mmCIF file of C-alpha atoms in Angstrom:
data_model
loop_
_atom_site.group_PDB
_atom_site.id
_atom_site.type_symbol
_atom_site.label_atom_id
_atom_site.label_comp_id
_atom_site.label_asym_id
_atom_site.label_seq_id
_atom_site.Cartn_x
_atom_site.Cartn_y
_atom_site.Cartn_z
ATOM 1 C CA UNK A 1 0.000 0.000 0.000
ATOM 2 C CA UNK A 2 2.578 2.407 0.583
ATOM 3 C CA UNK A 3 4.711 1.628 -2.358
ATOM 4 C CA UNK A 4 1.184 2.749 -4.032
ATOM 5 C CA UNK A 5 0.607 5.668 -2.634
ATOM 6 C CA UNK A 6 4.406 6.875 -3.449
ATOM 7 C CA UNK A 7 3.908 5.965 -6.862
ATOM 8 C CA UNK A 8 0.781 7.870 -7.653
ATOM 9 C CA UNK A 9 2.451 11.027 -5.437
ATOM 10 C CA UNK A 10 5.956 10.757 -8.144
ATOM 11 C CA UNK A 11 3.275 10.536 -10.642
ATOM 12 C CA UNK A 12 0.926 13.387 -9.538
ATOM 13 C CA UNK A 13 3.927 15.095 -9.309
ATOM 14 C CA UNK A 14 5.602 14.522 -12.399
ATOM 15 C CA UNK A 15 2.169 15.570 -14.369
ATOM 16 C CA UNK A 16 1.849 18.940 -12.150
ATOM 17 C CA UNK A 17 5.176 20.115 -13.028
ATOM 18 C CA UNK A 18 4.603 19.139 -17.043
ATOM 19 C CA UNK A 19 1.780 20.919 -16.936
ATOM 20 C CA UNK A 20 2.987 24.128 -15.401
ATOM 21 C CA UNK A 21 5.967 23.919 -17.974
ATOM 22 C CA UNK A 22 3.843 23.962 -20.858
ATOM 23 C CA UNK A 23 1.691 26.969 -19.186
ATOM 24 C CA UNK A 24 5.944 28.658 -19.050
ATOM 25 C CA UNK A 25 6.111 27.938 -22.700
ATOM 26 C CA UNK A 26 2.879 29.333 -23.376
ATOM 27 C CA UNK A 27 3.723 32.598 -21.453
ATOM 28 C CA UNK A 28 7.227 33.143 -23.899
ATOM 29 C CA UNK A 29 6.875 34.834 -26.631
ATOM 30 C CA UNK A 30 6.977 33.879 -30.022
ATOM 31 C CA UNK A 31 7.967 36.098 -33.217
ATOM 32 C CA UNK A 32 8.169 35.542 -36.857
ATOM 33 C CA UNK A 33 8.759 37.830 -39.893
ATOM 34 C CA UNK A 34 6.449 37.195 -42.885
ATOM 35 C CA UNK A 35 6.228 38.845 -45.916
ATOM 36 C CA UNK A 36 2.397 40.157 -45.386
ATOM 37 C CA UNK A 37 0.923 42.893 -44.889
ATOM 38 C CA UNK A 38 0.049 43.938 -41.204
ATOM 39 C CA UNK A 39 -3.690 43.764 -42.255
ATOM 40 C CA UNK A 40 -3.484 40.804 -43.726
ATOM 41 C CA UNK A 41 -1.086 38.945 -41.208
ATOM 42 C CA UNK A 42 -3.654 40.498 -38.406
ATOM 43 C CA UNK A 43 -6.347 38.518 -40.513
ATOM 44 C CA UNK A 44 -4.998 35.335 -40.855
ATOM 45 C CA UNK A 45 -4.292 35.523 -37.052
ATOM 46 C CA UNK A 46 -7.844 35.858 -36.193
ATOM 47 C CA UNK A 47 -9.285 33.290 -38.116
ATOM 48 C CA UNK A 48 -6.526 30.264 -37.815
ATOM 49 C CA UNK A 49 -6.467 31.332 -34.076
ATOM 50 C CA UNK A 50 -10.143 30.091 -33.571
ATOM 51 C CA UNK A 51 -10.825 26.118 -34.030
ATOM 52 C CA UNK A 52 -13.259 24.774 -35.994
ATOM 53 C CA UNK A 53 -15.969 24.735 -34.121
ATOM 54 C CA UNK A 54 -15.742 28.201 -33.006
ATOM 55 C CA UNK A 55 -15.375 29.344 -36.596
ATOM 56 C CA UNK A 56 -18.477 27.330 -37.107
ATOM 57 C CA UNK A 57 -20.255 29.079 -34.671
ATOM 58 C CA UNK A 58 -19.801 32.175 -36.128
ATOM 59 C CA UNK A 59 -17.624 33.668 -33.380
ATOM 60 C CA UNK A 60 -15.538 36.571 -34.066
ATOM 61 C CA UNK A 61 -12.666 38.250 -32.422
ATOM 62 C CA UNK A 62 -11.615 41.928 -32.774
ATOM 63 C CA UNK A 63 -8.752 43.558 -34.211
ATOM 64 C CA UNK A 64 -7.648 46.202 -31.789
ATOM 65 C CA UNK A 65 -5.356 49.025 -33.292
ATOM 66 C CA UNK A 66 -2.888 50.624 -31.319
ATOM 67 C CA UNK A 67 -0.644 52.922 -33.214
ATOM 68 C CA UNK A 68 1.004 51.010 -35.740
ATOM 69 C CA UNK A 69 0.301 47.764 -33.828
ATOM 70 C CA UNK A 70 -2.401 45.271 -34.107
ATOM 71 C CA UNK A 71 -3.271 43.341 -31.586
ATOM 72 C CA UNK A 72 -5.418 39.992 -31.683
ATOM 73 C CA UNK A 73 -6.924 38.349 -28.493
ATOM 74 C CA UNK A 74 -8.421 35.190 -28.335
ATOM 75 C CA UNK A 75 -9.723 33.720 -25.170
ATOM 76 C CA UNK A 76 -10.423 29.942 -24.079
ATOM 77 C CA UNK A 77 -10.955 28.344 -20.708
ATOM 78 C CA UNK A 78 -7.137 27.800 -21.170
ATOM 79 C CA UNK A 79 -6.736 31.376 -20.776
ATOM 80 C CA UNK A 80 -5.848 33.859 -23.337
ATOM 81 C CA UNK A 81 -3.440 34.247 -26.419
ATOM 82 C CA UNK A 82 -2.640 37.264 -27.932
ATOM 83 C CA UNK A 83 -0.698 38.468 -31.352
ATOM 84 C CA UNK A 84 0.829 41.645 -31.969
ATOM 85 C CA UNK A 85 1.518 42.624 -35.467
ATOM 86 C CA UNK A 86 3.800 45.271 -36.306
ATOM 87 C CA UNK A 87 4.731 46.386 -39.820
ATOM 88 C CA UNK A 88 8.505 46.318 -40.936
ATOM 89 C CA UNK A 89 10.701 46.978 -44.165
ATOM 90 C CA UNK A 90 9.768 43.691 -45.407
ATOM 91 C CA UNK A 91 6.276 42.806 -44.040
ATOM 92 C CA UNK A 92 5.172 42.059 -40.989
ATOM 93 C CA UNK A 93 6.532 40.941 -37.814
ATOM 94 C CA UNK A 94 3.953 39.047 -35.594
ATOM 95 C CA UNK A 95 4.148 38.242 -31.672
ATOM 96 C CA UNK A 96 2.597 35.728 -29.788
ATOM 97 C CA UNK A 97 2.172 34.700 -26.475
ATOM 98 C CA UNK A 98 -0.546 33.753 -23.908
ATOM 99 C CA UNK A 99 -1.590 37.004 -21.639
ATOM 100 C CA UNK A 100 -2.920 34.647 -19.028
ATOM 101 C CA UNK A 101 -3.500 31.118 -18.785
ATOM 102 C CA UNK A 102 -6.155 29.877 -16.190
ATOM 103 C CA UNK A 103 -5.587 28.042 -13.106
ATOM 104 C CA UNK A 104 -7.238 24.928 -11.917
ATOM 105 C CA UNK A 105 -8.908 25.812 -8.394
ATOM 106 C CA UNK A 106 -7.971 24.038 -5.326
ATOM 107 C CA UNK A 107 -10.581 22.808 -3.396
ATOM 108 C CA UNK A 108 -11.475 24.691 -0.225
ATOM 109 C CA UNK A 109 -9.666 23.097 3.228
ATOM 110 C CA UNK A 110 -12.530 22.849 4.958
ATOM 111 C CA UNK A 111 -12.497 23.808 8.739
ATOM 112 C CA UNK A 112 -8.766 24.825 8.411
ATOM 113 C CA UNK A 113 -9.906 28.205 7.545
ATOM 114 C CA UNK A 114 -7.756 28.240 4.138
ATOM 115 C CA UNK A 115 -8.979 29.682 0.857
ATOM 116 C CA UNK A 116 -8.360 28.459 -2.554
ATOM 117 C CA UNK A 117 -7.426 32.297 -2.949
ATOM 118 C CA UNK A 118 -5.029 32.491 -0.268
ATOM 119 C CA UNK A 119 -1.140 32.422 -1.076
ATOM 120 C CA UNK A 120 -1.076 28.213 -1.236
ATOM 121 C CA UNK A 121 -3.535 28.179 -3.908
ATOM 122 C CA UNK A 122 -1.515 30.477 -6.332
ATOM 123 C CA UNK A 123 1.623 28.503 -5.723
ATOM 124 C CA UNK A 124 -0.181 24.679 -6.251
ATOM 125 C CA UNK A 125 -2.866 26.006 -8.737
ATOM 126 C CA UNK A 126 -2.126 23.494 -11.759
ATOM 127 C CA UNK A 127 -2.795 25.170 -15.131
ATOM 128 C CA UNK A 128 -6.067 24.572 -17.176
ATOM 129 C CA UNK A 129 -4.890 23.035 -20.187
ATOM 130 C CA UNK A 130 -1.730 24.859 -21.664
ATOM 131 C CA UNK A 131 -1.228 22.705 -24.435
ATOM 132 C CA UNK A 132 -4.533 24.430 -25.918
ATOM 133 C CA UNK A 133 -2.874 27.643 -26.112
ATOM 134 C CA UNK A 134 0.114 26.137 -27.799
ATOM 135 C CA UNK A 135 -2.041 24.613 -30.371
ATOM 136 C CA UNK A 136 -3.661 27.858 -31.043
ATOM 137 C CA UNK A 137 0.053 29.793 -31.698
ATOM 138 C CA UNK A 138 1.185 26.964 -33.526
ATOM 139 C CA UNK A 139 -1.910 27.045 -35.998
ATOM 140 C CA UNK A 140 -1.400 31.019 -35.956
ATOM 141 C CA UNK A 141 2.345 30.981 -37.222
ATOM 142 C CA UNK A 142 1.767 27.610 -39.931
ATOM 143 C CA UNK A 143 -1.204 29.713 -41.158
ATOM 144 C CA UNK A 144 0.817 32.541 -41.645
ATOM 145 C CA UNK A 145 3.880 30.744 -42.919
ATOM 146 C CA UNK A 146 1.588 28.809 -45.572
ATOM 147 C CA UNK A 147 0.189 32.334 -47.064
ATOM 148 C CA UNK A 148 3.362 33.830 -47.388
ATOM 149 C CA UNK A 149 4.782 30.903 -49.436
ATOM 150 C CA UNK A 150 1.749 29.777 -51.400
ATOM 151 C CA UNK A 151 -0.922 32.622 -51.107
ATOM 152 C CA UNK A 152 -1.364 35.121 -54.003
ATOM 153 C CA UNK A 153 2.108 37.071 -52.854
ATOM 154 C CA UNK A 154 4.739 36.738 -55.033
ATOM 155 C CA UNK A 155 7.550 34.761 -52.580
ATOM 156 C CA UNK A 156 10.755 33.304 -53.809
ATOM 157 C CA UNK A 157 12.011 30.426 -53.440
ATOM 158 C CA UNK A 158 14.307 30.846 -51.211
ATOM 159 C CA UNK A 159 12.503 32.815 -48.988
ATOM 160 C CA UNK A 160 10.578 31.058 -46.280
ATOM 161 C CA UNK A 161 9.232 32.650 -43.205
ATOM 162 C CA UNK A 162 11.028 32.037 -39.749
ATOM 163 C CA UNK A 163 9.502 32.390 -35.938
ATOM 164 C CA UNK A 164 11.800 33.402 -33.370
ATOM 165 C CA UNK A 165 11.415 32.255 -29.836
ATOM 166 C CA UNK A 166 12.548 35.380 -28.095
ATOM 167 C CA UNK A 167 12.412 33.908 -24.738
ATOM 168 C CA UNK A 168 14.930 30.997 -25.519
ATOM 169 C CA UNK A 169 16.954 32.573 -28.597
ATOM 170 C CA UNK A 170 16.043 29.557 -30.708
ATOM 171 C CA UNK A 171 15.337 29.827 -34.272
ATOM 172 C CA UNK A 172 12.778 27.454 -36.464
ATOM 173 C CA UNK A 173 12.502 26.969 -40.036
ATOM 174 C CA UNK A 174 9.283 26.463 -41.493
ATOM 175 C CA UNK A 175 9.020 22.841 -42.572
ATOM 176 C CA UNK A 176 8.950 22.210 -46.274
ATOM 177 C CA UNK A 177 6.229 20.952 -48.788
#
């Protein structure tokens, strides 16, 4: 019995800190140059940021304009990501990263006069799905990287877009056809 309850304890523990890595991931931001417009790029962001079904359900997401930035926000129960397009020599230059991802509550201690807002709960809160928000960048950036090298822009071959993870200094290429 003991040998049990260790187990599921390195277990519970070894999913709780995966979790709240992926929700660290989500929270880095993520930049790629593509040759697009900032209109377009800020377009492309709102609709391949939305899944299916919510595209089905005719939601819709606002393009907020700040300057010379535009800035997408699209929330879940995850929590929120957000891009930020910004227009440079050679296109556009798009950000994104999750503004807030949402924590799993803890359940009130009862009679030990503990909250699940107190100080404990904002240190053990798990993360609500993370790996939803990093499906939702992902989609973002292959959408964008598939219009700039097939959409009606004239690309060359040897350009292909590239996303930057700012956070980490690593650099991806796209993947090829």
């Amino acid at each position: 019995m003991t040998i049990a309850i260790l187990g599921i304890t390195l277990l519970s523990g070894v999913v709780y800190s995966w979790m709240n890595r992926r929700a660290n991931d989500a929270l880095v931001s993520l930049a790629g140059d593509f040759p697009l417009t900032p209109e377009e790029a800020a377009q492309i962001a709102m609709e391949a940021g939305l899944t299916w079904r919510e595209r089905a359900t005719g939601r819709t997401v606002p393009v907020m304009r700040s300057g010379n930035v535009l800035k997408v926000e699209i929330g879940c129960r995850a929590g929120v990501m957000s891009f930020e397009v910004r227009e440079t020599p050679t296109g556009s230059r798009v950000t994104g990263r999750a503004e807030e991802v949402t924590v799993v509550r803890m359940p009130e201690l009862g009679g030990l006069g503990v909250s699940s807002t107190n100080v404990l709960y904002m240190r053990a809160g798990m993360p609500r799905n993370p790996a939803r928000l990093l499906r939702r960048r992902e989609r973002v950036f292959l959408a964008l990287a598939y219009e700039a090298r097939y959409g009606g822009l004239a690309v060359g071959a040897g350009e292909r877009g590239q996303w930057v993870d700012a956070g980490r200094g690593r650099c991806e290429a796209l993947p090829q056809p």
